CSV table of C-alpha atoms in Angstrom, one decimal:
chain,number,residue,atom,x,y,z
Q,29,UNK,CA,76.9,77.2,69.2
Q,30,UNK,CA,77.4,73.9,67.7
Q,31,UNK,CA,80.2,72.1,67.9
Q,32,UNK,CA,81.7,72.6,64.7
Q,33,UNK,CA,82.1,76.1,65.6
Q,34,UNK,CA,83.4,76.1,69.1
Q,35,UNK,CA,86.0,73.8,67.5
Q,36,UNK,CA,87.0,75.6,64.2
Q,37,UNK,CA,87.0,78.6,66.8
Q,38,UNK,CA,89.8,76.2,68.8
Q,39,UNK,CA,91.8,75.8,65.9
Q,40,UNK,CA,91.8,78.9,65.3
Q,41,UNK,CA,92.8,80.7,69.3
Q,42,UNK,CA,94.7,77.9,68.9
Q,43,UNK,CA,98.7,79.1,68.9
Q,44,UNK,CA,97.4,82.4,70.0
Q,45,UNK,CA,95.1,82.1,73.1
Q,46,UNK,CA,96.6,78.9,74.1
Q,47,UNK,CA,98.3,80.9,77.1
Q,48,UNK,CA,95.4,82.0,78.3
Q,49,UNK,CA,93.1,79.8,77.7
Q,50,UNK,CA,93.6,77.8,79.9
Q,51,UNK,CA,92.3,78.5,83.9
Q,52,UNK,CA,95.5,78.0,85.5
Q,53,UNK,CA,98.0,79.2,82.5
Q,54,UNK,CA,95.3,82.5,83.1
Q,55,UNK,CA,96.2,83.2,86.6
Q,56,UNK,CA,99.8,82.6,86.1
Q,57,UNK,CA,99.7,85.7,83.8
Q,58,UNK,CA,102.2,89.1,85.0
Q,59,UNK,CA,100.8,88.7,88.5
Q,60,UNK,CA,103.0,90.0,91.1
Q,61,UNK,CA,102.2,91.6,94.3
Q,62,UNK,CA,101.2,95.1,95.4
Q,63,UNK,CA,103.5,96.2,97.3
Q,64,UNK,CA,105.5,96.3,94.3
Q,65,UNK,CA,102.9,97.9,92.1
Q,66,UNK,CA,102.3,100.8,94.9
Q,67,UNK,CA,106.4,100.9,95.8
Q,68,UNK,CA,107.5,101.9,92.6
Q,69,UNK,CA,103.9,104.4,91.8
Q,70,UNK,CA,105.3,106.0,95.3
Q,71,UNK,CA,108.9,106.2,93.2
Q,72,UNK,CA,107.3,107.7,90.6
Q,73,UNK,CA,106.0,110.6,92.8
Q,74,UNK,CA,109.2,111.3,94.2
Q,75,UNK,CA,111.1,111.5,91.5
Q,76,UNK,CA,108.3,114.3,89.7
Q,77,UNK,CA,108.3,116.2,92.4
Q,78,UNK,CA,112.7,116.1,92.1
Q,79,UNK,CA,112.0,117.3,88.3
Q,80,UNK,CA,109.8,120.1,89.0
Q,81,UNK,CA,111.5,121.1,91.9
Q,82,UNK,CA,114.4,121.3,89.7
Q,83,UNK,CA,112.7,124.2,88.1
Q,84,UNK,CA,111.6,125.4,91.3
Q,85,UNK,CA,114.6,126.3,92.4
Q,86,UNK,CA,115.6,127.2,89.2
Q,87,UNK,CA,118.7,125.3,88.9
Q,88,UNK,CA,120.7,125.8,85.6
Q,89,UNK,CA,123.2,124.6,83.2
Q,90,UNK,CA,125.5,121.0,83.2
Q,91,UNK,CA,123.0,120.2,86.2
Q,92,UNK,CA,119.9,121.4,85.6
Q,93,UNK,CA,120.5,119.3,82.6
Q,94,UNK,CA,121.7,115.9,83.8
Q,95,UNK,CA,119.6,115.7,86.9
Q,96,UNK,CA,116.7,116.5,84.4
Q,97,UNK,CA,117.3,112.9,82.0
Q,98,UNK,CA,118.8,111.6,85.0
Q,99,UNK,CA,114.9,111.7,86.2
Q,100,UNK,CA,113.4,111.4,83.5
Q,101,UNK,CA,115.8,107.9,82.1
Q,102,UNK,CA,114.6,107.0,85.6
Q,103,UNK,CA,110.9,107.1,84.8
Q,104,UNK,CA,110.4,105.4,81.8
Q,105,UNK,CA,112.5,102.9,83.4
Q,106,UNK,CA,110.1,102.6,86.2
Q,107,UNK,CA,107.2,102.9,84.1
Q,108,UNK,CA,108.5,100.3,81.1
Q,109,UNK,CA,109.9,97.9,83.2
Q,110,UNK,CA,107.8,97.2,86.2
Q,111,UNK,CA,103.9,98.8,84.8
Q,112,UNK,CA,104.8,97.7,81.9
Q,113,UNK,CA,106.6,94.1,83.3
Q,114,UNK,CA,108.9,94.2,80.6
Q,115,UNK,CA,111.2,92.6,83.4
Q,116,UNK,CA,109.3,89.5,83.7
Q,117,UNK,CA,109.0,89.6,79.6
Q,118,UNK,CA,111.6,86.3,77.5
Q,119,UNK,CA,114.2,88.7,76.1
Q,120,UNK,CA,113.2,87.9,72.7
Q,121,UNK,CA,110.3,90.3,73.1
Q,122,UNK,CA,112.4,92.8,75.5
Q,123,UNK,CA,115.3,93.2,72.9
Q,124,UNK,CA,113.4,93.9,70.0
Q,125,UNK,CA,111.6,96.4,71.3
Q,126,UNK,CA,114.1,98.1,73.9
Q,127,UNK,CA,116.3,97.7,71.0
Q,128,UNK,CA,114.9,100.0,67.6
Q,129,UNK,CA,115.1,103.1,69.9
Q,130,UNK,CA,118.6,103.8,69.7
Q,131,UNK,CA,118.8,104.1,66.6
Q,132,UNK,CA,116.6,107.6,67.3
Q,133,UNK,CA,119.7,108.0,69.5
Q,134,UNK,CA,121.0,108.3,66.4
Q,135,UNK,CA,119.1,110.8,65.3
Q,136,UNK,CA,119.3,112.9,68.1
Q,137,UNK,CA,123.2,113.3,67.1
Q,138,UNK,CA,122.8,114.3,63.5
Q,139,UNK,CA,120.4,116.5,63.7
Q,140,UNK,CA,122.0,118.2,66.6
Q,141,UNK,CA,125.9,118.6,64.2
Q,142,UNK,CA,122.8,119.8,61.9
Q,143,UNK,CA,121.3,122.3,63.9
Q,144,UNK,CA,124.2,123.5,65.2
Q,145,UNK,CA,125.2,124.2,61.0
Q,146,UNK,CA,122.4,125.8,60.6
Q,147,UNK,CA,122.8,128.5,63.9
Q,148,UNK,CA,126.0,128.9,62.8
Q,149,UNK,CA,125.0,129.9,59.4
Q,150,UNK,CA,122.2,132.1,60.7
Q,151,UNK,CA,124.7,133.9,63.3
Q,152,UNK,CA,127.4,134.1,60.7
Q,153,UNK,CA,124.7,136.1,57.7
Q,154,UNK,CA,120.9,136.3,58.7
Q,155,UNK,CA,121.5,138.0,62.3
Q,156,UNK,CA,120.0,140.7,63.0
Q,157,UNK,CA,122.6,143.6,64.3
Q,158,UNK,CA,121.3,144.6,67.5
M,30,UNK,CA,93.1,69.8,69.7
M,31,UNK,CA,96.2,70.3,72.2
M,32,UNK,CA,95.7,74.5,73.6
M,33,UNK,CA,99.0,74.4,72.2
M,34,UNK,CA,101.1,73.4,75.2
M,35,UNK,CA,104.3,75.5,73.6
M,36,UNK,CA,102.6,79.1,73.9
M,37,UNK,CA,102.5,78.9,78.0
M,38,UNK,CA,105.5,79.8,79.6
M,39,UNK,CA,106.0,77.0,82.8
M,40,UNK,CA,105.1,74.4,80.9
M,41,UNK,CA,107.2,73.4,77.8
M,42,UNK,CA,109.9,72.0,79.6
M,43,UNK,CA,113.5,74.0,78.8
M,44,UNK,CA,113.0,77.3,76.7
M,45,UNK,CA,116.9,78.8,76.2
M,46,UNK,CA,117.7,81.9,78.8
M,47,UNK,CA,120.2,85.0,77.6
M,48,UNK,CA,120.9,85.3,74.5
M,49,UNK,CA,121.0,82.2,73.7
M,50,UNK,CA,117.1,82.2,74.3
M,51,UNK,CA,117.1,85.6,72.1
M,52,UNK,CA,118.8,83.3,68.8
M,53,UNK,CA,116.3,80.3,70.0
M,54,UNK,CA,113.6,82.0,69.7
M,55,UNK,CA,113.8,84.3,66.9
M,56,UNK,CA,114.9,81.2,64.8
M,57,UNK,CA,112.6,79.0,66.5
M,58,UNK,CA,109.2,78.1,63.8
M,59,UNK,CA,106.3,79.9,64.3
M,60,UNK,CA,106.7,82.3,66.0
M,61,UNK,CA,109.4,84.5,68.3
M,62,UNK,CA,107.5,85.8,71.2
M,63,UNK,CA,107.3,82.3,73.2
M,64,UNK,CA,104.6,83.6,75.9
M,65,UNK,CA,103.8,86.5,74.6
M,66,UNK,CA,100.1,86.2,72.8
M,67,UNK,CA,99.3,87.2,69.6
M,68,UNK,CA,97.5,90.8,71.3
M,69,UNK,CA,99.9,92.1,73.6
M,70,UNK,CA,103.0,91.7,70.5
M,71,UNK,CA,100.8,94.3,68.7
M,72,UNK,CA,100.3,96.2,71.3
M,73,UNK,CA,103.7,96.3,71.7
M,74,UNK,CA,105.2,96.6,68.3
M,75,UNK,CA,102.3,99.6,67.8
M,76,UNK,CA,103.9,101.2,71.0
M,77,UNK,CA,107.0,100.8,69.3
M,78,UNK,CA,106.1,102.4,66.1
M,79,UNK,CA,104.2,105.6,67.9
M,80,UNK,CA,107.5,106.2,69.7
M,81,UNK,CA,109.0,106.7,66.4
M,82,UNK,CA,106.2,109.1,65.7
M,83,UNK,CA,107.1,110.6,69.2
M,84,UNK,CA,110.9,111.0,68.7
M,85,UNK,CA,110.2,112.8,65.2
M,86,UNK,CA,107.8,115.3,66.8
M,87,UNK,CA,110.3,116.0,70.2
M,88,UNK,CA,113.2,116.2,67.6
M,89,UNK,CA,112.0,118.2,64.7
M,90,UNK,CA,111.4,120.7,68.0
M,91,UNK,CA,114.6,119.9,69.3
M,92,UNK,CA,116.2,120.7,66.0
M,93,UNK,CA,113.8,123.9,65.5
M,94,UNK,CA,115.5,125.1,69.3
M,95,UNK,CA,118.6,124.6,68.9
M,96,UNK,CA,119.0,126.4,65.7
M,97,UNK,CA,116.9,129.1,66.0
M,98,UNK,CA,118.8,132.6,66.4
M,99,UNK,CA,115.9,134.0,68.3
M,100,UNK,CA,115.3,133.8,72.5
M,101,UNK,CA,113.4,130.2,72.8
M,102,UNK,CA,110.0,131.8,75.5
M,103,UNK,CA,110.8,130.3,78.9
M,104,UNK,CA,108.0,127.5,79.9
M,105,UNK,CA,109.0,128.1,82.7
M,106,UNK,CA,107.0,131.5,82.8
M,107,UNK,CA,104.7,131.1,80.3
M,108,UNK,CA,102.8,128.3,82.7
M,109,UNK,CA,103.2,129.7,85.6
M,110,UNK,CA,99.8,130.5,87.3
M,111,UNK,CA,99.2,132.7,89.8
M,112,UNK,CA,98.1,130.6,93.3
M,113,UNK,CA,96.6,133.4,95.9
M,114,UNK,CA,98.6,136.1,95.1
M,115,UNK,CA,101.7,133.5,94.3
M,116,UNK,CA,103.3,133.9,91.5
M,117,UNK,CA,104.6,129.6,90.9
M,118,UNK,CA,106.8,128.6,88.2
M,119,UNK,CA,105.0,125.6,86.3
M,120,UNK,CA,102.6,124.3,88.5
M,121,UNK,CA,100.0,123.6,86.0
M,122,UNK,CA,102.0,121.2,83.9
M,123,UNK,CA,103.5,119.4,87.6
M,124,UNK,CA,99.5,118.8,88.6
M,125,UNK,CA,98.8,117.5,85.0
M,126,UNK,CA,102.7,115.2,85.7
M,127,UNK,CA,100.7,114.1,89.1
M,128,UNK,CA,97.2,113.7,88.0
M,129,UNK,CA,99.2,111.2,84.6
M,130,UNK,CA,101.8,108.7,87.6
M,131,UNK,CA,98.1,108.3,89.7
M,132,UNK,CA,96.5,107.4,86.9
M,133,UNK,CA,99.3,105.1,85.7
M,134,UNK,CA,98.9,103.6,89.3
M,135,UNK,CA,95.8,102.6,89.0
M,136,UNK,CA,95.6,101.4,85.9
M,137,UNK,CA,98.7,99.2,87.7
M,138,UNK,CA,95.9,98.7,90.1
M,139,UNK,CA,93.5,97.5,87.3
M,140,UNK,CA,95.9,95.0,85.3
M,141,UNK,CA,96.6,93.5,88.5
M,142,UNK,CA,93.2,92.9,89.4
M,143,UNK,CA,92.2,91.2,85.6
M,144,UNK,CA,94.1,88.5,86.8
M,145,UNK,CA,92.8,88.2,89.9
M,146,UNK,CA,88.8,88.1,88.0
M,147,UNK,CA,88.2,90.4,90.7
M,148,UNK,CA,85.7,92.2,88.1
M,149,UNK,CA,84.1,94.8,90.2
M,150,UNK,CA,87.3,96.2,91.6
M,151,UNK,CA,88.9,96.4,87.9
M,152,UNK,CA,86.3,98.0,86.2
M,153,UNK,CA,86.3,100.5,89.2
M,154,UNK,CA,89.6,101.1,88.8
M,155,UNK,CA,89.9,101.2,85.3
M,156,UNK,CA,87.3,103.5,85.1
M,157,UNK,CA,88.9,105.9,88.3
M,158,UNK,CA,92.2,105.5,85.4
M,159,UNK,CA,89.4,107.2,82.1
M,160,UNK,CA,88.7,109.7,85.2
M,161,UNK,CA,92.4,110.6,86.2
M,162,UNK,CA,93.1,110.7,81.6
M,163,UNK,CA,89.6,112.9,81.0
M,164,UNK,CA,90.4,115.1,84.1
M,165,UNK,CA,94.3,115.7,82.3
M,166,UNK,CA,92.4,117.3,79.2
M,167,UNK,CA,90.8,119.2,80.2
M,168,UNK,CA,93.8,120.4,81.9
M,169,UNK,CA,95.2,120.7,79.0
M,170,UNK,CA,92.2,122.4,77.3
M,171,UNK,CA,92.9,124.9,80.1
M,172,UNK,CA,95.9,125.3,79.0
M,173,UNK,CA,95.6,125.3,75.5
M,174,UNK,CA,92.9,128.6,76.2
M,175,UNK,CA,95.2,130.5,78.1
M,176,UNK,CA,98.0,130.2,75.8
M,177,UNK,CA,95.9,130.9,72.9
M,178,UNK,CA,94.4,133.8,74.6
M,179,UNK,CA,97.2,135.1,75.9
M,180,UNK,CA,97.9,135.1,71.7
M,181,UNK,CA,100.6,132.1,71.1
M,182,UNK,CA,100.2,130.7,67.5
M,183,UNK,CA,101.6,128.3,65.7
M,184,UNK,CA,103.3,131.1,63.7
M,185,UNK,CA,104.5,132.9,66.4
M,186,UNK,CA,104.5,134.1,70.2
M,187,UNK,CA,104.7,137.6,72.3
M,188,UNK,CA,107.6,135.6,73.9
M,189,UNK,CA,110.1,134.7,70.9
M,190,UNK,CA,110.9,132.6,68.8
M,191,UNK,CA,107.9,131.7,66.1
M,192,UNK,CA,108.3,127.8,65.7
M,193,UNK,CA,107.3,127.3,69.8
M,194,UNK,CA,103.6,127.5,69.3
M,195,UNK,CA,104.2,124.7,66.5
M,196,UNK,CA,105.4,122.8,69.1
M,197,UNK,CA,104.3,122.9,71.5
M,198,UNK,CA,100.3,122.9,69.8
M,199,UNK,CA,101.5,119.4,67.8
M,200,UNK,CA,103.5,117.9,70.5
M,201,UNK,CA,100.5,118.1,73.4
M,202,UNK,CA,98.5,117.8,70.5
M,203,UNK,CA,99.3,114.4,70.3
M,204,UNK,CA,100.2,113.4,73.3
M,205,UNK,CA,96.0,114.8,74.5
M,206,UNK,CA,94.9,112.3,71.3
M,207,UNK,CA,95.8,110.3,72.6
M,208,UNK,CA,95.3,110.0,76.3
M,209,UNK,CA,91.6,110.6,74.9
M,210,UNK,CA,91.4,107.9,72.6
M,211,UNK,CA,92.5,106.0,76.2
M,212,UNK,CA,89.9,107.5,78.0
M,213,UNK,CA,87.5,106.2,75.6
M,214,UNK,CA,88.9,102.3,75.1
M,215,UNK,CA,89.5,102.3,79.5
M,216,UNK,CA,85.3,103.1,79.8
M,217,UNK,CA,85.1,100.7,76.9
M,218,UNK,CA,86.9,98.2,78.4
M,219,UNK,CA,85.8,98.7,81.8
M,220,UNK,CA,82.4,98.3,81.1
M,221,UNK,CA,82.7,94.5,79.2
M,222,UNK,CA,85.0,93.5,82.8
M,223,UNK,CA,81.6,95.2,84.7
M,224,UNK,CA,79.2,92.9,82.6
M,225,UNK,CA,81.7,89.7,82.8
M,226,UNK,CA,81.6,89.2,79.2
M,227,UNK,CA,85.4,87.4,80.1
M,228,UNK,CA,84.4,85.7,82.8
M,229,UNK,CA,81.2,84.3,80.3
M,230,UNK,CA,83.0,83.9,77.3
M,231,UNK,CA,80.4,86.9,75.5
M,232,UNK,CA,81.4,87.5,71.9
M,233,UNK,CA,82.4,90.9,71.6
M,234,UNK,CA,80.3,92.8,68.6
M,235,UNK,CA,82.7,93.0,66.1
M,236,UNK,CA,85.3,90.7,65.9
M,237,UNK,CA,82.5,88.0,67.7
M,238,UNK,CA,85.6,86.0,69.3
M,239,UNK,CA,85.7,86.0,73.3
M,240,UNK,CA,87.8,87.7,74.9
M,241,UNK,CA,90.1,87.7,78.0
M,242,UNK,CA,91.3,89.3,81.3
M,243,UNK,CA,94.7,89.9,79.2
M,244,UNK,CA,92.3,92.5,77.5
M,245,UNK,CA,92.8,94.6,80.6
M,246,UNK,CA,96.8,94.2,80.7
M,247,UNK,CA,97.2,95.0,77.0
M,248,UNK,CA,95.1,98.2,77.3
M,249,UNK,CA,97.2,99.6,80.6
M,250,UNK,CA,100.1,99.2,77.8
M,251,UNK,CA,98.9,101.6,76.2
M,252,UNK,CA,98.5,104.1,79.1
M,253,UNK,CA,101.3,103.3,80.2
M,254,UNK,CA,103.0,103.9,76.8
M,255,UNK,CA,101.0,108.0,77.2
M,256,UNK,CA,102.3,108.1,80.1
M,257,UNK,CA,105.6,107.8,79.5
M,258,UNK,CA,105.8,109.9,76.3
M,259,UNK,CA,104.9,112.7,78.6
M,260,UNK,CA,107.6,111.9,81.1
M,261,UNK,CA,109.1,112.6,78.0
M,262,UNK,CA,107.2,115.7,76.6
M,263,UNK,CA,107.8,117.2,80.8
M,264,UNK,CA,111.7,116.7,80.3
M,265,UNK,CA,112.0,117.8,77.0
M,266,UNK,CA,110.0,120.4,76.9
M,267,UNK,CA,108.2,122.0,79.5
M,268,UNK,CA,111.8,121.5,81.7
M,269,UNK,CA,114.5,122.5,78.6
């Protein structure tokens, strides 16, 4: 490897890999105590068991729905915040990634209204008399 | 050549926090994501786009299920198994969930040991993660086989609404593909870690650039995302 190549490579990498290129910076990248991961891991198991038990005991209605969605959001939050390190990123990244999915919720609302309408029409005009 | 002090968090003196920080980062010169490498930023952006893809699948499933007048097959019954004469609802899916969560845990550990430059443990934990992933895909293959033998097709099934089959194969199939790709990449990167590529600065055969241990974290982001998607599929498809 000639020095020239190294230089060019270095320039290409400079803006992007500056953080990882220096050893000191490298060691600091997302270092968290292992205990934290173990605790989160444990909670994920507990929450999964809970959501399975919802089905096992055959809970129904709003209770079932609220429990399922609650456990789902808690699990998703733990994974994104701790395992994917979003809790320690700068807000510029966190908001860029976490806000756009809100558009999906709007889409959900639209499709819920739409499918209720479709269902109504099907019941009114196409349902076979039983 | 300045090794751009800019890129590292603690080094440049005052970087604004909160809303002012967001405005400052996004309005600044050159890059919005200040202390994140392009690799990590691009993985996050890819994952965001993948979120939209899976959202569309789950949304079309929701629309089909809410608008049909035919009863939907009960997933609790469809995915039940008999263990020692006992009929346990949804047990296969529960086991698959636990396997995937275990793999997420081992992956998080691998990332941690990667930043400590402990290459033996990092590679071992990545291979354990890959093994969990492969087990998951294997169980999914078993699940698919069982359902196909029972007569589930994308256009119909013996228990109710025809869209059950198409939704099921589409959603779980796409997720299984993601897991499979993840397993392949896990093995590839575990090999690089074990060989010490990131310690000696060996250049990759494809890009001829040096790799860094950060790739373990980027790989981890993808893997946790696969687990994250499963959380939603488990709740919305299997538990609804």
